[in-house]
Tab-separated table of C-alpha atoms and ligand atoms in Angstrom:
chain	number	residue	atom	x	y	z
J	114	UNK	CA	0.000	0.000	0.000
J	115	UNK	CA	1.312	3.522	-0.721
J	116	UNK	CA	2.643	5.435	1.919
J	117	UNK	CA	0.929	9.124	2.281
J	118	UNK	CA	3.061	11.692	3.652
J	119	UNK	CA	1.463	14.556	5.192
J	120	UNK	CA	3.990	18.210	4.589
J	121	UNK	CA	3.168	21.629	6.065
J	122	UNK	CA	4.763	24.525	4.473
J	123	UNK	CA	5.530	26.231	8.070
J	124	UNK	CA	6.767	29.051	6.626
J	125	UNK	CA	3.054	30.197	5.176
J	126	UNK	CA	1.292	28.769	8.140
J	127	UNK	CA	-0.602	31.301	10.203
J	128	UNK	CA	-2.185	28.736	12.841
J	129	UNK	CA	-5.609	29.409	11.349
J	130	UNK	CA	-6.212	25.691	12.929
J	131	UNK	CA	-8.500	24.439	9.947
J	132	UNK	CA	-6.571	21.861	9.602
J	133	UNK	CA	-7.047	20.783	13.302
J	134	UNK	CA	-10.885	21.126	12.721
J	135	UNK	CA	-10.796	18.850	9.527
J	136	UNK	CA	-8.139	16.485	10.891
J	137	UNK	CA	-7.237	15.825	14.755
J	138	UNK	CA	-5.509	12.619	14.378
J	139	UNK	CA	-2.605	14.398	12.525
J	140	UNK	CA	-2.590	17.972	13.015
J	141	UNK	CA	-2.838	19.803	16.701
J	142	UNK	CA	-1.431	23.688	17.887
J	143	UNK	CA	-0.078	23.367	21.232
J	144	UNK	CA	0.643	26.643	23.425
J	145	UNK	CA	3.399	28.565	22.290
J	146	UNK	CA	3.760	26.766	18.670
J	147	UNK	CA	4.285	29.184	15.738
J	148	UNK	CA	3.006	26.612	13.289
J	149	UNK	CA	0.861	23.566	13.221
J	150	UNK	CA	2.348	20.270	14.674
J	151	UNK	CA	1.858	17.294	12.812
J	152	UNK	CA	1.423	14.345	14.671
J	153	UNK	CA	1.250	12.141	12.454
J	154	UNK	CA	3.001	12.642	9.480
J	155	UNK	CA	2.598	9.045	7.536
J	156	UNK	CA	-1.086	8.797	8.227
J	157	UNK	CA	-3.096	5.339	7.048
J	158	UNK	CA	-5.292	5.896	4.215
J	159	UNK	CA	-8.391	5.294	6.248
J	160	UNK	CA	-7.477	9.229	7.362
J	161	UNK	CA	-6.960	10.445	3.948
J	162	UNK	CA	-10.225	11.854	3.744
J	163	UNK	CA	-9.919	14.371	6.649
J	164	UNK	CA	-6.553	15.148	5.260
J	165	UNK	CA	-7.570	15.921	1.975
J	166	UNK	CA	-10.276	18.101	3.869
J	167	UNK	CA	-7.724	19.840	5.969
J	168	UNK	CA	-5.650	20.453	2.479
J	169	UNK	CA	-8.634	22.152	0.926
J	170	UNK	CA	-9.858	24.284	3.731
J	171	UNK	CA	-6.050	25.486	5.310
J	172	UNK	CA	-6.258	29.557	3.616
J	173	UNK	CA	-2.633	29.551	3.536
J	174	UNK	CA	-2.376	26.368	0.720
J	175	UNK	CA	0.104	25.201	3.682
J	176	UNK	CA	-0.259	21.721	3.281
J	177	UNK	CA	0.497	19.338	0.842
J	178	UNK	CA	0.108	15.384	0.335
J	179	UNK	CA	3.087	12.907	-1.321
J	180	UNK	CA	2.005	9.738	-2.190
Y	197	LIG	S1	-4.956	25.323	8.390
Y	197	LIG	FE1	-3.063	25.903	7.364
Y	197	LIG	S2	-2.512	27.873	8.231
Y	197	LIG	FE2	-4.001	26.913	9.586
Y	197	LIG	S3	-2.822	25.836	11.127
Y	197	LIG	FE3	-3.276	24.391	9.509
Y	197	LIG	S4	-1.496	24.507	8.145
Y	197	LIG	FE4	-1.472	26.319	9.423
């Protein structure tokens, strides 16, 4: 099965948090954090639904999927 790599471009993310919203399993903003934390950044495909979600709805175009 293909691996799916989950990349944030932290240098456009503005911790809008959409991405939390669309995706908790693999994205989360702690205290303090100047981007988003990903948590899980190979996630199984049974979450690449919510992170195709959090790719559409992140206003900065911050995140990107590599198959
Ligand atoms: S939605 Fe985009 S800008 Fe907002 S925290 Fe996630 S990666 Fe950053």
């Amino acid at each position: 099965m293909t691996v799916m790599r989950v990349i944030v471009d932290t240098q456009r993310c503005e911790l809008h948090g959409e991405c939390m919203v669309a995706a908790p399993e693999v994205f989360t903003i702690e205290a303090d954090d100047t981007f988003v934390t990903v948590l899980n950044p190979e996630p199984g495909q049974h979450l690449r639904s919510k992170v195709e979600e959090a790719v559409m709805m992140c206003p900065m175009g911050a995140i990107r999927i590599e198959d």
